[in-house]
């Protein structure tokens, strides 16, 4: 018996972390549908036996139509995981306002729109679990990440508010806050820092690892395991929380 047998899950974002989360949910018995705007990513999901749907989470109409179809075609969605995100670099003084807005639109408004579409349905069906992927950047600001950090701080606030709104209907809402994950996005970030500081990517990675208690980067599977826990009945009395998965950053 898996922890998520008979559960129906939707995962937004088919990047490194999102795909591992989707596969881990499936390994624990859930039927999973992945949402993304990238057709190659969706094709990879289908090849791996997952459902896949082209959805831009920042588009209200697309989200509402996709949520209704997922519910009608496959039955009640009991697990929702919001991982879709972008990272745009730049200080407050330098970042282009359009890139700032894109970050907010995907990372925060996208989470809001997807939660808005599914939370009432979950509540009417008697319960469910929503897990929003925030970041260590949602717990403390970092230079040149103003838009990203603002969006991820917002995800935590949204998570806490929504948890209190839908808790009486049996819907739990939590956030996971990963640290530096071994992922394409993190590699891009380290490459940018390396150029800025005149260092190698390896040196930047070593510096990050040295600031963790476990002396390693977070792996996508570490984040996925936290999501499985929060989605399962093992976390039946946990809501409105933000679980850090950082390897003990200090």
mmCIF file of C-alpha atoms in Angstrom:
data_model
loop_
_atom_site.group_PDB
_atom_site.id
_atom_site.type_symbol
_atom_site.label_atom_id
_atom_site.label_comp_id
_atom_site.label_asym_id
_atom_site.label_seq_id
_atom_site.Cartn_x
_atom_site.Cartn_y
_atom_site.Cartn_z
ATOM 1 C CA UNK A 1 0.000 0.000 0.000
ATOM 2 C CA UNK A 2 1.368 3.398 -0.987
ATOM 3 C CA UNK A 3 1.008 6.541 1.065
ATOM 4 C CA UNK A 4 -1.070 8.118 -1.691
ATOM 5 C CA UNK A 5 -3.087 5.205 -3.054
ATOM 6 C CA UNK A 6 -6.283 6.307 -4.800
ATOM 7 C CA UNK A 7 -5.204 9.965 -4.701
ATOM 8 C CA UNK A 8 -5.537 12.172 -7.758
ATOM 9 C CA UNK A 9 -2.788 14.794 -8.079
ATOM 10 C CA UNK A 10 -2.008 17.805 -10.234
ATOM 11 C CA UNK A 11 1.549 19.160 -10.302
ATOM 12 C CA UNK A 12 2.281 22.484 -11.981
ATOM 13 C CA UNK A 13 5.732 22.857 -13.506
ATOM 14 C CA UNK A 14 7.643 20.064 -15.243
ATOM 15 C CA UNK A 15 11.157 21.259 -14.484
ATOM 16 C CA UNK A 16 13.772 19.356 -12.508
ATOM 17 C CA UNK A 17 11.938 19.558 -9.201
ATOM 18 C CA UNK A 18 8.397 19.316 -10.545
ATOM 19 C CA UNK A 19 9.056 16.159 -12.543
ATOM 20 C CA UNK A 20 10.720 14.402 -9.622
ATOM 21 C CA UNK A 21 7.801 15.374 -7.390
ATOM 22 C CA UNK A 22 5.308 14.065 -9.952
ATOM 23 C CA UNK A 23 7.151 10.760 -10.274
ATOM 24 C CA UNK A 24 7.500 10.363 -6.515
ATOM 25 C CA UNK A 25 3.778 10.970 -6.014
ATOM 26 C CA UNK A 26 3.084 8.299 -8.629
ATOM 27 C CA UNK A 27 5.485 5.890 -6.923
ATOM 28 C CA UNK A 28 3.377 6.266 -3.783
ATOM 29 C CA UNK A 29 0.175 5.392 -5.626
ATOM 30 C CA UNK A 30 -1.207 8.710 -6.874
ATOM 31 C CA UNK A 31 -2.541 9.271 -10.379
ATOM 32 C CA UNK A 32 -0.680 12.371 -11.511
ATOM 33 C CA UNK A 33 -1.247 15.028 -14.147
ATOM 34 C CA UNK A 34 1.526 17.541 -14.880
ATOM 35 C CA UNK A 35 0.906 21.077 -16.151
ATOM 36 C CA UNK A 36 3.520 23.056 -18.058
ATOM 37 C CA UNK A 37 3.934 25.328 -21.083
ATOM 38 C CA UNK A 38 6.810 23.296 -22.540
ATOM 39 C CA UNK A 39 5.710 20.603 -24.991
ATOM 40 C CA UNK A 40 9.018 18.677 -24.684
ATOM 41 C CA UNK A 41 8.541 18.577 -20.905
ATOM 42 C CA UNK A 42 4.960 17.406 -21.305
ATOM 43 C CA UNK A 43 6.067 14.750 -23.790
ATOM 44 C CA UNK A 44 8.612 13.506 -21.254
ATOM 45 C CA UNK A 45 5.868 13.304 -18.633
ATOM 46 C CA UNK A 46 3.669 11.262 -20.957
ATOM 47 C CA UNK A 47 6.555 8.960 -21.809
ATOM 48 C CA UNK A 48 6.996 8.383 -18.079
ATOM 49 C CA UNK A 49 3.380 7.319 -17.699
ATOM 50 C CA UNK A 50 2.086 10.584 -16.258
ATOM 51 C CA UNK A 51 -0.817 12.663 -17.473
ATOM 52 C CA UNK A 52 0.157 15.957 -19.062
ATOM 53 C CA UNK A 53 -1.676 19.142 -19.991
ATOM 54 C CA UNK A 54 -0.443 22.377 -21.589
ATOM 55 C CA UNK A 55 -1.325 25.171 -19.166
ATOM 56 C CA UNK A 56 0.115 28.639 -18.559
ATOM 57 C CA UNK A 57 -0.491 29.101 -14.831
ATOM 58 C CA UNK A 58 -0.382 32.886 -15.184
ATOM 59 C CA UNK A 59 -3.415 32.783 -17.512
ATOM 60 C CA UNK A 60 -6.657 32.735 -15.530
ATOM 61 C CA UNK A 61 -8.759 31.295 -18.356
ATOM 62 C CA UNK A 62 -6.343 28.461 -19.087
ATOM 63 C CA UNK A 63 -6.121 27.548 -15.414
ATOM 64 C CA UNK A 64 -9.873 27.523 -14.854
ATOM 65 C CA UNK A 65 -10.551 25.436 -17.970
ATOM 66 C CA UNK A 66 -7.763 22.964 -17.179
ATOM 67 C CA UNK A 67 -8.900 22.546 -13.570
ATOM 68 C CA UNK A 68 -12.473 21.869 -14.646
ATOM 69 C CA UNK A 69 -11.353 19.334 -17.249
ATOM 70 C CA UNK A 70 -8.993 17.552 -14.861
ATOM 71 C CA UNK A 71 -11.803 17.230 -12.323
ATOM 72 C CA UNK A 72 -14.420 16.145 -14.854
ATOM 73 C CA UNK A 73 -12.186 13.670 -16.701
ATOM 74 C CA UNK A 74 -10.540 11.948 -13.773
ATOM 75 C CA UNK A 75 -12.561 12.675 -10.656
ATOM 76 C CA UNK A 76 -11.780 14.756 -7.568
ATOM 77 C CA UNK A 77 -8.228 16.081 -7.281
ATOM 78 C CA UNK A 78 -7.085 15.442 -3.727
ATOM 79 C CA UNK A 79 -3.463 16.620 -4.070
ATOM 80 C CA UNK A 80 -2.246 19.843 -5.647
ATOM 81 C CA UNK A 81 1.432 20.785 -5.861
ATOM 82 C CA UNK A 82 2.447 24.187 -7.219
ATOM 83 C CA UNK A 83 6.049 24.136 -8.456
ATOM 84 C CA UNK A 84 5.873 26.262 -11.622
ATOM 85 C CA UNK A 85 8.323 29.154 -11.270
ATOM 86 C CA UNK A 86 10.825 31.363 -13.056
ATOM 87 C CA UNK A 87 13.933 33.121 -11.743
ATOM 88 C CA UNK A 88 14.852 36.542 -13.082
ATOM 89 C CA UNK A 89 17.990 38.229 -11.783
ATOM 90 C CA UNK A 90 18.613 41.888 -11.079
ATOM 91 C CA UNK A 91 18.742 44.404 -8.270
ATOM 92 C CA UNK A 92 15.759 46.620 -7.514
ATOM 93 C CA UNK A 93 17.505 49.460 -9.332
ATOM 94 C CA UNK A 94 18.403 47.375 -12.387
ATOM 95 C CA UNK A 95 15.696 44.795 -13.031
ATOM 96 C CA UNK A 96 13.376 45.556 -15.931
ATOM 97 C CA UNK A 97 9.823 46.074 -14.610
ATOM 98 C CA UNK A 98 8.506 43.645 -17.237
ATOM 99 C CA UNK A 99 10.794 40.895 -15.926
ATOM 100 C CA UNK A 100 9.728 41.730 -12.370
ATOM 101 C CA UNK A 101 6.089 41.400 -13.437
ATOM 102 C CA UNK A 102 6.735 38.107 -15.223
ATOM 103 C CA UNK A 103 8.234 36.716 -12.017
ATOM 104 C CA UNK A 104 5.240 37.794 -9.950
ATOM 105 C CA UNK A 105 2.787 36.581 -12.590
ATOM 106 C CA UNK A 106 4.191 33.035 -12.664
ATOM 107 C CA UNK A 107 5.551 32.514 -9.164
ATOM 108 C CA UNK A 108 2.823 34.174 -7.116
ATOM 109 C CA UNK A 109 -0.238 34.957 -9.217
ATOM 110 C CA UNK A 110 0.100 31.536 -10.853
ATOM 111 C CA UNK A 111 -0.048 29.838 -7.453
ATOM 112 C CA UNK A 112 -3.030 32.004 -6.512
ATOM 113 C CA UNK A 113 -4.919 31.184 -9.710
ATOM 114 C CA UNK A 114 -4.352 27.434 -9.430
ATOM 115 C CA UNK A 115 -5.280 27.400 -5.738
ATOM 116 C CA UNK A 116 -8.330 29.523 -6.517
ATOM 117 C CA UNK A 117 -9.448 26.986 -9.105
ATOM 118 C CA UNK A 118 -8.941 23.868 -6.996
ATOM 119 C CA UNK A 119 -9.439 24.842 -3.341
ATOM 120 C CA UNK A 120 -13.236 25.304 -3.545
ATOM 121 C CA UNK A 121 -13.569 22.007 -5.423
ATOM 122 C CA UNK A 122 -11.477 20.218 -2.803
ATOM 123 C CA UNK A 123 -13.539 21.788 -0.038
ATOM 124 C CA UNK A 124 -16.804 20.689 -1.648
ATOM 125 C CA UNK A 125 -15.418 17.152 -2.057
ATOM 126 C CA UNK A 126 -14.518 16.881 1.614
ATOM 127 C CA UNK A 127 -10.814 17.666 1.746
ATOM 128 C CA UNK A 128 -7.402 17.492 0.178
ATOM 129 C CA UNK A 129 -3.840 18.710 0.444
ATOM 130 C CA UNK A 130 -2.202 21.645 -1.316
ATOM 131 C CA UNK A 131 1.584 22.007 -1.236
ATOM 132 C CA UNK A 132 3.093 25.211 -2.579
ATOM 133 C CA UNK A 133 6.798 25.306 -3.366
ATOM 134 C CA UNK A 134 8.287 28.468 -1.930
ATOM 135 C CA UNK A 135 12.034 28.789 -1.280
ATOM 136 C CA UNK A 136 14.626 29.743 1.264
ATOM 137 C CA UNK A 137 14.335 32.968 -0.738
ATOM 138 C CA UNK A 138 10.815 33.223 0.682
ATOM 139 C CA UNK A 139 12.241 33.316 4.200
ATOM 140 C CA UNK A 140 15.054 35.820 3.705
ATOM 141 C CA UNK A 141 15.916 38.289 0.987
ATOM 142 C CA UNK A 142 18.960 37.869 -1.228
ATOM 143 C CA UNK A 143 20.679 40.577 -3.299
ATOM 144 C CA UNK A 144 19.762 40.642 -6.999
ATOM 145 C CA UNK A 145 16.767 38.356 -6.353
ATOM 146 C CA UNK A 146 14.225 40.997 -5.399
ATOM 147 C CA UNK A 147 11.438 39.765 -7.665
ATOM 148 C CA UNK A 148 12.027 36.101 -6.914
ATOM 149 C CA UNK A 149 12.193 36.649 -3.161
ATOM 150 C CA UNK A 150 9.128 38.897 -3.191
ATOM 151 C CA UNK A 151 7.170 36.235 -5.062
ATOM 152 C CA UNK A 152 8.272 33.444 -2.748
ATOM 153 C CA UNK A 153 7.561 35.486 0.406
ATOM 154 C CA UNK A 154 4.118 36.016 -1.116
ATOM 155 C CA UNK A 155 3.626 32.275 -1.597
ATOM 156 C CA UNK A 156 4.128 31.736 2.133
ATOM 157 C CA UNK A 157 1.612 34.456 3.009
ATOM 158 C CA UNK A 158 -0.881 33.027 0.530
ATOM 159 C CA UNK A 159 -0.349 29.539 1.967
ATOM 160 C CA UNK A 160 -1.045 30.663 5.518
ATOM 161 C CA UNK A 161 -4.139 32.664 4.569
ATOM 162 C CA UNK A 162 -5.625 29.937 2.386
ATOM 163 C CA UNK A 163 -4.983 27.289 5.048
ATOM 164 C CA UNK A 164 -7.167 29.213 7.464
ATOM 165 C CA UNK A 165 -9.870 29.743 4.860
ATOM 166 C CA UNK A 166 -10.283 26.115 3.796
ATOM 167 C CA UNK A 167 -9.149 24.264 6.913
ATOM 168 C CA UNK A 168 -12.702 23.870 8.273
ATOM 169 C CA UNK A 169 -13.559 21.975 5.061
ATOM 170 C CA UNK A 170 -10.701 19.524 5.575
ATOM 171 C CA UNK A 171 -8.252 21.026 3.079
ATOM 172 C CA UNK A 172 -4.674 21.376 4.309
ATOM 173 C CA UNK A 173 -2.314 23.946 2.759
ATOM 174 C CA UNK A 174 1.432 23.948 3.375
ATOM 175 C CA UNK A 175 4.609 25.244 1.763
ATOM 176 C CA UNK A 176 7.998 23.681 1.191
ATOM 177 C CA UNK A 177 11.021 25.966 1.183
ATOM 178 C CA UNK A 178 14.000 24.356 -0.573
ATOM 179 C CA UNK A 179 17.512 25.673 -0.233
ATOM 180 C CA UNK A 180 20.062 25.426 -3.037
ATOM 181 C CA UNK A 181 18.787 22.507 -5.107
ATOM 182 C CA UNK A 182 20.902 20.571 -7.563
ATOM 183 C CA UNK A 183 18.840 21.766 -10.531
ATOM 184 C CA UNK A 184 19.064 23.671 -13.790
ATOM 185 C CA UNK A 185 17.763 26.846 -12.155
ATOM 186 C CA UNK A 186 20.358 26.674 -9.385
ATOM 187 C CA UNK A 187 23.142 25.991 -11.887
ATOM 188 C CA UNK A 188 22.123 29.138 -13.784
ATOM 189 C CA UNK A 189 22.195 31.086 -10.524
ATOM 190 C CA UNK A 190 25.653 29.799 -9.611
ATOM 191 C CA UNK A 191 26.936 30.594 -13.106
ATOM 192 C CA UNK A 192 25.694 34.162 -12.763
ATOM 193 C CA UNK A 193 27.323 34.535 -9.342
ATOM 194 C CA UNK A 194 30.547 33.080 -10.697
ATOM 195 C CA UNK A 195 30.665 35.671 -13.481
ATOM 196 C CA UNK A 196 29.875 38.486 -11.069
ATOM 197 C CA UNK A 197 32.539 37.432 -8.559
ATOM 198 C CA UNK A 198 35.188 36.257 -11.013
ATOM 199 C CA UNK A 199 35.058 32.707 -9.639
ATOM 200 C CA UNK A 200 34.299 29.277 -11.069
ATOM 201 C CA UNK A 201 30.924 27.582 -10.723
ATOM 202 C CA UNK A 202 32.640 24.878 -8.679
ATOM 203 C CA UNK A 203 33.956 27.462 -6.234
ATOM 204 C CA UNK A 204 30.511 29.001 -5.836
ATOM 205 C CA UNK A 205 28.999 25.561 -5.238
ATOM 206 C CA UNK A 206 31.650 24.783 -2.625
ATOM 207 C CA UNK A 207 30.815 28.029 -0.819
ATOM 208 C CA UNK A 208 27.119 27.152 -0.770
ATOM 209 C CA UNK A 209 27.784 23.637 0.493
ATOM 210 C CA UNK A 210 30.068 24.978 3.231
ATOM 211 C CA UNK A 211 27.123 26.980 4.597
ATOM 212 C CA UNK A 212 24.997 23.860 5.133
ATOM 213 C CA UNK A 213 25.063 21.635 8.194
ATOM 214 C CA UNK A 214 24.883 18.493 6.042
ATOM 215 C CA UNK A 215 27.584 19.728 3.640
ATOM 216 C CA UNK A 216 25.638 19.012 0.465
ATOM 217 C CA UNK A 217 23.202 20.524 -1.982
ATOM 218 C CA UNK A 218 19.536 19.664 -1.731
ATOM 219 C CA UNK A 219 18.486 17.043 -4.271
ATOM 220 C CA UNK A 220 15.117 17.233 -6.068
ATOM 221 C CA UNK A 221 14.203 13.951 -4.377
ATOM 222 C CA UNK A 222 14.642 15.582 -0.969
ATOM 223 C CA UNK A 223 11.997 18.142 -1.906
ATOM 224 C CA UNK A 224 9.763 15.432 -3.376
ATOM 225 C CA UNK A 225 9.901 13.394 -0.168
ATOM 226 C CA UNK A 226 8.781 16.429 1.837
ATOM 227 C CA UNK A 227 5.883 16.933 -0.562
ATOM 228 C CA UNK A 228 4.816 13.288 -0.299
ATOM 229 C CA UNK A 229 4.827 13.573 3.495
ATOM 230 C CA UNK A 230 2.714 16.742 3.505
ATOM 231 C CA UNK A 231 0.304 15.272 0.957
ATOM 232 C CA UNK A 232 -0.163 12.059 2.921
ATOM 233 C CA UNK A 233 -2.196 11.187 5.997
ATOM 234 C CA UNK A 234 1.045 11.203 7.995
ATOM 235 C CA UNK A 235 0.639 14.992 7.992
ATOM 236 C CA UNK A 236 -3.102 14.956 8.720
ATOM 237 C CA UNK A 237 -2.823 17.612 11.448
ATOM 238 C CA UNK A 238 -0.255 19.823 9.697
ATOM 239 C CA UNK A 239 -1.423 22.933 7.858
ATOM 240 C CA UNK A 240 -0.360 26.577 7.373
ATOM 241 C CA UNK A 241 3.277 25.516 7.829
ATOM 242 C CA UNK A 242 6.438 26.189 5.813
ATOM 243 C CA UNK A 243 8.834 23.257 5.842
ATOM 244 C CA UNK A 244 12.461 24.154 5.102
ATOM 245 C CA UNK A 245 14.454 21.591 3.109
ATOM 246 C CA UNK A 246 17.877 23.188 2.990
ATOM 247 C CA UNK A 247 20.418 20.769 4.429
ATOM 248 C CA UNK A 248 20.644 23.086 7.421
ATOM 249 C CA UNK A 249 21.681 26.408 5.880
ATOM 250 C CA UNK A 250 23.283 28.786 8.356
#
